[in-house]
mmCIF file of C-alpha atoms in Angstrom:
data_model
loop_
_atom_site.group_PDB
_atom_site.id
_atom_site.type_symbol
_atom_site.label_atom_id
_atom_site.label_comp_id
_atom_site.label_asym_id
_atom_site.label_seq_id
_atom_site.Cartn_x
_atom_site.Cartn_y
_atom_site.Cartn_z
ATOM 1 C CA MET A 1 10.631 24.468 4.815
ATOM 2 C CA ASP A 2 7.964 25.799 6.974
ATOM 3 C CA GLU A 3 6.799 22.156 9.240
ATOM 4 C CA VAL A 4 2.976 23.164 8.155
ATOM 5 C CA GLU A 5 3.860 22.511 5.112
ATOM 6 C CA PRO A 6 4.827 18.837 5.101
ATOM 7 C CA SER A 7 1.156 16.921 4.644
ATOM 8 C CA GLY A 8 -0.605 19.005 2.300
ATOM 9 C CA ARG A 9 2.056 19.392 -0.326
ATOM 10 C CA ARG A 10 2.478 15.828 0.267
ATOM 11 C CA LEU A 11 -1.103 14.997 -0.313
ATOM 12 C CA GLU A 12 -0.927 17.326 -3.263
ATOM 13 C CA LEU A 13 1.920 15.662 -4.883
ATOM 14 C CA ILE A 14 -0.448 11.347 -4.363
ATOM 15 C CA ALA A 15 -3.331 13.539 -5.903
ATOM 16 C CA LYS A 16 -1.733 14.866 -9.096
ATOM 17 C CA GLU A 17 -0.226 11.286 -9.463
ATOM 18 C CA LEU A 18 -3.445 9.585 -8.441
ATOM 19 C CA THR A 19 -4.800 11.701 -11.363
ATOM 20 C CA ARG A 20 -2.242 10.231 -13.416
ATOM 21 C CA ILE A 21 -3.201 6.744 -13.227
ATOM 22 C CA ALA A 22 -6.698 7.583 -13.093
ATOM 23 C CA ALA A 23 -6.537 8.647 -16.061
ATOM 24 C CA PHE A 24 -4.058 5.457 -17.534
ATOM 25 C CA GLN A 25 -7.270 3.011 -16.193
ATOM 26 C CA ALA A 26 -10.178 4.984 -17.908
ATOM 27 C CA ALA A 27 -8.167 3.604 -21.271
ATOM 28 C CA LEU A 28 -8.622 0.406 -20.494
ATOM 29 C CA PRO A 29 -11.363 -2.471 -20.813
ATOM 30 C CA ALA A 30 -13.582 -1.615 -17.485
ATOM 31 C CA THR A 31 -12.952 -3.601 -14.286
ATOM 32 C CA THR A 32 -12.839 -2.189 -10.618
ATOM 33 C CA TYR A 33 -10.061 0.302 -10.921
ATOM 34 C CA ASP A 34 -7.342 0.692 -8.118
ATOM 35 C CA VAL A 35 -7.368 4.160 -8.899
ATOM 36 C CA GLU A 36 -10.642 6.182 -9.735
ATOM 37 C CA ARG A 37 -12.153 9.917 -11.229
ATOM 38 C CA VAL A 38 -15.220 9.963 -10.166
ATOM 39 C CA GLU A 39 -16.772 13.465 -11.681
ATOM 40 C CA ASP A 40 -19.969 13.020 -10.251
ATOM 41 C CA ASN A 41 -20.835 14.678 -7.016
ATOM 42 C CA VAL A 42 -23.859 12.788 -7.192
ATOM 43 C CA VAL A 43 -22.040 9.702 -7.189
ATOM 44 C CA VAL A 44 -19.236 10.543 -5.047
ATOM 45 C CA TRP A 45 -22.278 11.379 -2.702
ATOM 46 C CA GLN A 46 -23.600 8.280 -2.720
ATOM 47 C CA LEU A 47 -20.557 6.356 -2.451
ATOM 48 C CA VAL A 48 -19.377 8.256 0.523
ATOM 49 C CA SER A 49 -23.698 6.964 2.222
ATOM 50 C CA ASP A 50 -23.381 3.632 1.454
ATOM 51 C CA LEU A 51 -20.201 2.921 2.565
ATOM 52 C CA SER A 52 -20.476 5.474 5.770
ATOM 53 C CA GLU A 53 -23.592 2.419 6.228
ATOM 54 C CA THR A 54 -21.549 -0.696 6.674
ATOM 55 C CA ALA A 55 -17.639 1.282 7.876
ATOM 56 C CA ASP A 56 -16.441 -0.247 11.180
ATOM 57 C CA GLU A 57 -13.988 2.948 10.784
ATOM 58 C CA ILE A 58 -13.600 6.497 9.571
ATOM 59 C CA LEU A 59 -10.764 8.070 8.831
ATOM 60 C CA ALA A 60 -11.157 12.142 7.647
ATOM 61 C CA MET A 61 -9.525 14.981 6.948
ATOM 62 C CA ARG A 62 -11.759 18.006 6.713
ATOM 63 C CA ALA A 63 -10.330 21.151 5.833
ATOM 64 C CA ARG A 64 -14.031 23.021 3.977
ATOM 65 C CA ASP A 65 -16.493 24.631 5.880
ATOM 66 C CA ALA A 66 -18.007 22.217 7.791
ATOM 67 C CA ARG A 67 -21.557 24.259 6.534
ATOM 68 C CA GLN A 68 -21.447 23.060 3.154
ATOM 69 C CA ARG A 69 -21.232 18.861 4.101
ATOM 70 C CA ASP A 70 -24.571 19.771 6.507
ATOM 71 C CA ALA A 71 -26.255 20.708 3.464
ATOM 72 C CA LYS A 72 -26.002 17.570 2.341
ATOM 73 C CA GLY A 73 -26.737 15.977 5.766
ATOM 74 C CA GLY A 74 -23.706 14.907 6.096
ATOM 75 C CA MET A 75 -24.115 15.477 10.122
ATOM 76 C CA ARG A 76 -26.751 12.828 10.220
ATOM 77 C CA ILE A 77 -24.686 10.417 8.291
ATOM 78 C CA THR A 78 -21.952 10.749 10.907
ATOM 79 C CA LEU A 79 -24.522 10.102 13.398
ATOM 80 C CA ASP A 80 -26.359 7.101 12.309
ATOM 81 C CA ALA A 81 -22.237 5.890 11.388
ATOM 82 C CA LEU A 82 -21.450 6.426 15.370
ATOM 83 C CA ALA A 83 -24.949 4.904 16.927
ATOM 84 C CA ARG A 84 -24.086 1.752 14.541
ATOM 85 C CA GLY A 85 -21.067 1.952 17.100
ATOM 86 C CA THR A 86 -18.237 2.972 14.008
ATOM 87 C CA ILE A 87 -15.115 4.376 14.972
ATOM 88 C CA MET A 88 -14.576 7.544 13.949
ATOM 89 C CA ARG A 89 -11.331 9.911 13.506
ATOM 90 C CA THR A 90 -11.311 13.116 11.811
ATOM 91 C CA VAL A 91 -8.656 15.945 12.029
ATOM 92 C CA VAL A 92 -10.152 20.164 11.237
ATOM 93 C CA LYS A 93 -7.868 23.781 10.852
ATOM 94 C CA ALA A 94 -7.842 25.142 13.603
ATOM 95 C CA ASP A 95 -9.445 27.762 12.434
ATOM 96 C CA VAL A 96 -12.933 26.231 12.086
ATOM 97 C CA LEU A 97 -12.756 27.082 15.687
ATOM 98 C CA ASP A 98 -12.850 30.611 15.382
ATOM 99 C CA SER A 99 -16.686 30.215 13.888
ATOM 100 C CA PRO A 100 -19.139 29.697 17.267
ATOM 101 C CA ASP A 101 -21.135 27.925 14.832
ATOM 102 C CA GLN A 102 -18.492 25.447 12.930
ATOM 103 C CA ALA A 103 -17.054 24.852 17.052
ATOM 104 C CA ALA A 104 -20.496 23.816 17.552
ATOM 105 C CA ARG A 105 -21.028 21.197 15.456
ATOM 106 C CA VAL A 106 -16.904 19.432 15.813
ATOM 107 C CA ARG A 107 -17.624 19.722 19.998
ATOM 108 C CA GLU A 108 -21.296 18.159 19.117
ATOM 109 C CA LEU A 109 -19.758 15.554 16.619
ATOM 110 C CA HIS A 110 -16.845 15.407 18.967
ATOM 111 C CA ALA A 111 -19.420 14.787 22.210
ATOM 112 C CA ALA A 112 -20.636 12.157 20.302
ATOM 113 C CA GLY A 113 -17.926 10.145 19.239
ATOM 114 C CA ASP A 114 -16.731 11.425 16.150
ATOM 115 C CA LEU A 115 -12.957 11.740 17.884
ATOM 116 C CA HIS A 116 -11.569 15.728 16.397
ATOM 117 C CA ARG A 117 -8.033 17.159 16.912
ATOM 118 C CA VAL A 118 -7.206 20.723 15.073
ATOM 119 C CA THR A 119 -4.064 21.571 13.207
ATOM 120 C CA ASP A 120 -2.775 24.796 11.998
ATOM 121 C CA GLU A 121 -1.260 23.199 9.124
ATOM 122 C CA ARG A 122 -2.076 23.125 4.997
ATOM 123 C CA PHE A 123 -3.804 20.339 3.812
ATOM 124 C CA SER A 124 -6.645 18.807 1.398
ATOM 125 C CA GLU A 125 -9.435 16.935 1.437
ATOM 126 C CA LEU A 126 -8.711 13.417 2.478
ATOM 127 C CA LEU A 127 -12.076 10.515 3.735
ATOM 128 C CA ILE A 128 -10.579 6.775 4.294
ATOM 129 C CA PHE A 129 -12.956 4.018 4.856
ATOM 130 C CA ASP A 130 -11.889 0.264 6.706
ATOM 131 C CA ARG A 131 -8.102 1.505 5.297
ATOM 132 C CA ARG A 132 -9.149 -0.025 2.182
ATOM 133 C CA ILE A 133 -10.859 2.499 0.198
ATOM 134 C CA ALA A 134 -10.094 7.013 -0.065
ATOM 135 C CA PHE A 135 -11.354 9.231 -1.537
ATOM 136 C CA LEU A 136 -9.797 12.910 -2.053
ATOM 137 C CA PRO A 137 -9.993 15.767 -4.596
ATOM 138 C CA ILE A 138 -9.243 15.518 -8.007
ATOM 139 C CA ASP A 139 -8.123 18.717 -7.884
ATOM 140 C CA PRO A 140 -8.086 20.464 -4.071
ATOM 141 C CA ALA A 141 -8.012 24.369 -5.247
ATOM 142 C CA GLU A 142 -11.185 22.532 -6.761
ATOM 143 C CA TYR A 143 -13.719 21.502 -4.812
ATOM 144 C CA PRO A 144 -16.350 20.707 -6.312
ATOM 145 C CA LEU A 145 -15.192 18.486 -8.982
ATOM 146 C CA GLY A 146 -16.022 14.823 -8.106
ATOM 147 C CA ALA A 147 -13.204 12.904 -6.334
ATOM 148 C CA LEU A 148 -10.509 10.190 -6.608
ATOM 149 C CA VAL A 149 -11.752 6.920 -5.399
ATOM 150 C CA VAL A 150 -8.957 5.088 -4.235
ATOM 151 C CA ARG A 151 -8.956 1.345 -3.679
ATOM 152 C CA GLN A 152 -4.968 0.127 -4.336
ATOM 153 C CA PRO A 153 -3.373 -1.297 -1.402
ATOM 154 C CA SER A 154 -0.404 -0.158 -0.905
ATOM 155 C CA MET A 155 -1.580 3.644 -2.643
ATOM 156 C CA VAL A 156 -4.218 3.236 0.760
ATOM 157 C CA ALA A 157 -1.744 2.918 3.355
ATOM 158 C CA SER A 158 -0.146 5.828 2.356
ATOM 159 C CA LEU A 159 -2.675 8.364 3.343
ATOM 160 C CA VAL A 160 -3.372 5.744 6.338
ATOM 161 C CA ASP A 161 -0.241 6.687 7.216
ATOM 162 C CA LEU A 162 -0.439 10.567 6.660
ATOM 163 C CA PHE A 163 -4.058 10.694 8.013
ATOM 164 C CA GLU A 164 -1.687 9.316 10.944
ATOM 165 C CA GLN A 165 1.757 11.313 11.061
ATOM 166 C CA THR A 166 -1.656 14.904 10.510
ATOM 167 C CA TRP A 167 -3.820 13.275 13.912
ATOM 168 C CA ALA A 168 -0.540 12.597 15.710
ATOM 169 C CA ARG A 169 0.732 16.696 15.591
ATOM 170 C CA ALA A 170 -2.868 17.922 15.937
ATOM 171 C CA ARG A 171 -4.368 18.898 19.250
ATOM 172 C CA ASP A 172 -6.935 17.133 20.990
ATOM 173 C CA VAL A 173 -10.547 19.688 20.993
ATOM 174 C CA THR A 174 -10.709 18.599 24.334
ATOM 175 C CA THR A 175 -9.258 18.845 27.470
ATOM 176 C CA PRO A 176 -7.569 15.538 29.143
ATOM 177 C CA CYS A 177 -11.100 15.315 31.624
ATOM 178 C CA GLU A 178 -13.573 15.304 29.095
ATOM 179 C CA GLN A 179 -12.221 12.870 27.555
ATOM 180 C CA VAL A 180 -12.336 10.507 30.877
ATOM 181 C CA GLU A 181 -15.136 12.212 31.483
ATOM 182 C CA ARG A 182 -17.029 9.980 27.618
ATOM 183 C CA LEU A 183 -15.637 6.424 29.172
ATOM 184 C CA THR A 184 -19.148 4.719 30.377
ATOM 185 C CA ARG A 185 -18.855 3.999 33.517
ATOM 186 C CA ARG A 186 -17.549 0.451 33.487
ATOM 187 C CA GLU A 187 -14.680 1.415 30.672
ATOM 188 C CA ARG A 188 -13.939 3.666 34.109
ATOM 189 C CA GLU A 189 -14.064 0.198 36.142
ATOM 190 C CA VAL A 190 -11.754 -1.095 33.617
ATOM 191 C CA LEU A 191 -9.293 2.150 33.653
ATOM 192 C CA GLY A 192 -9.304 2.205 37.187
ATOM 193 C CA LEU A 193 -8.073 -1.178 37.044
ATOM 194 C CA MET A 194 -5.559 -0.477 33.967
ATOM 195 C CA ALA A 195 -4.012 1.798 36.714
ATOM 196 C CA GLU A 196 -3.560 -0.228 39.009
ATOM 197 C CA GLY A 197 -1.010 -2.157 36.431
ATOM 198 C CA ARG A 198 -3.397 -5.338 36.130
ATOM 199 C CA SER A 199 -3.443 -7.722 32.554
ATOM 200 C CA ASN A 200 -6.595 -7.801 30.923
ATOM 201 C CA GLY A 201 -6.925 -10.984 32.446
ATOM 202 C CA ALA A 202 -6.478 -10.507 35.948
ATOM 203 C CA ILE A 203 -8.688 -7.180 35.280
ATOM 204 C CA ALA A 204 -11.993 -9.497 34.160
ATOM 205 C CA ARG A 205 -11.022 -11.502 36.913
ATOM 206 C CA ALA A 206 -12.006 -8.523 39.252
ATOM 207 C CA LEU A 207 -15.167 -7.610 36.879
ATOM 208 C CA SER A 208 -15.583 -11.644 36.640
ATOM 209 C CA ILE A 209 -16.002 -10.660 32.653
ATOM 210 C CA THR A 210 -14.265 -12.625 29.764
ATOM 211 C CA GLU A 211 -11.281 -10.904 28.184
ATOM 212 C CA VAL A 212 -12.639 -11.099 24.814
ATOM 213 C CA THR A 213 -15.011 -8.568 27.589
ATOM 214 C CA VAL A 214 -12.070 -6.552 28.907
ATOM 215 C CA ALA A 215 -10.077 -6.453 25.141
ATOM 216 C CA LYS A 216 -12.989 -4.857 23.558
ATOM 217 C CA HIS A 217 -13.882 -1.528 26.144
ATOM 218 C CA VAL A 218 -10.057 -1.622 26.458
ATOM 219 C CA ALA A 219 -10.415 -0.729 22.644
ATOM 220 C CA ASN A 220 -13.579 1.714 23.212
ATOM 221 C CA ILE A 221 -11.248 2.991 25.474
ATOM 222 C CA PHE A 222 -8.235 4.227 23.197
ATOM 223 C CA ALA A 223 -10.893 5.469 21.021
ATOM 224 C CA LYS A 224 -12.523 7.719 22.890
ATOM 225 C CA LEU A 225 -8.986 8.810 25.064
ATOM 226 C CA GLY A 226 -7.297 9.100 21.052
ATOM 227 C CA LEU A 227 -5.231 6.713 21.096
ATOM 228 C CA PRO A 228 -4.507 5.820 17.900
ATOM 229 C CA PRO A 229 -2.316 1.995 17.407
ATOM 230 C CA ASP A 230 0.992 3.627 17.297
ATOM 231 C CA GLU A 231 4.743 1.495 17.586
ATOM 232 C CA ARG A 232 6.896 4.597 19.570
ATOM 233 C CA ASP A 233 3.526 5.308 21.799
ATOM 234 C CA HIS A 234 2.602 3.027 24.164
ATOM 235 C CA ARG A 235 -1.320 3.556 24.840
ATOM 236 C CA ARG A 236 -1.632 1.727 27.791
ATOM 237 C CA VAL A 237 0.036 4.384 29.754
ATOM 238 C CA LEU A 238 -0.817 6.691 27.988
ATOM 239 C CA ALA A 239 -4.516 6.327 28.820
ATOM 240 C CA VAL A 240 -3.013 4.928 32.680
ATOM 241 C CA LEU A 241 -2.101 8.979 32.693
ATOM 242 C CA ALA A 242 -4.869 10.843 31.384
ATOM 243 C CA TYR A 243 -6.830 9.029 33.656
ATOM 244 C CA LEU A 244 -4.948 9.291 36.835
ATOM 245 C CA GLY A 245 -4.231 13.600 35.393
ATOM 246 C CA SER A 246 -8.557 14.083 35.554
ATOM 247 C CA CYS A 247 -10.872 15.851 36.943
ATOM 248 C CA GLY A 248 -13.247 15.313 39.530
ATOM 249 C CA ARG A 249 -10.571 11.624 41.214
#
């Protein structure tokens, strides 16, 4: 089987099963459904907008032309969320970079903090808020037809896992030096001390700040360098390697 198939095929199978569950739940007394089929796009858009205003983390897989979302104010919502400190990561199809307009949008959002990676894999739309609520198409072939809203924890966890696997295989849209350049002066100081082998406690003493503050800087460094939690990788080492190999040092 072609190696680009698994993510897209897996998401399609998940969507079919969730559609079946949503149909079953719709016949039950009204509750907060684990899986809800919402066919009204206005309702879906309002849910997404409301969640974006409070989310601490948003994970997305974008298969559509970015201009369709911009027409609804999607870019403004994203920029507002970033301004509030929301951590965002987005996977897009590599062919979007073939369009100068779409490539410019991707790079603008990436520079603003919505970290983007590109992939040649076939996949469907996926949007996850705070690893607890997920949205995916009812029918991947019919994007305008609402969304499945998933709240069941184990189902959402499976979708998060799918996102993380796709993210790990995807390519960053910037070079390592561009990534390091996005760090603040203080974050670079922290990363420089990390490169010297210092612990968080030692860094705190060297910079006369608390360990809690150091931990926050380290978390921001990992996010800006596109290093999500992964038991297979040592993020501290990967961050230092990015720093040592960056431009302008």
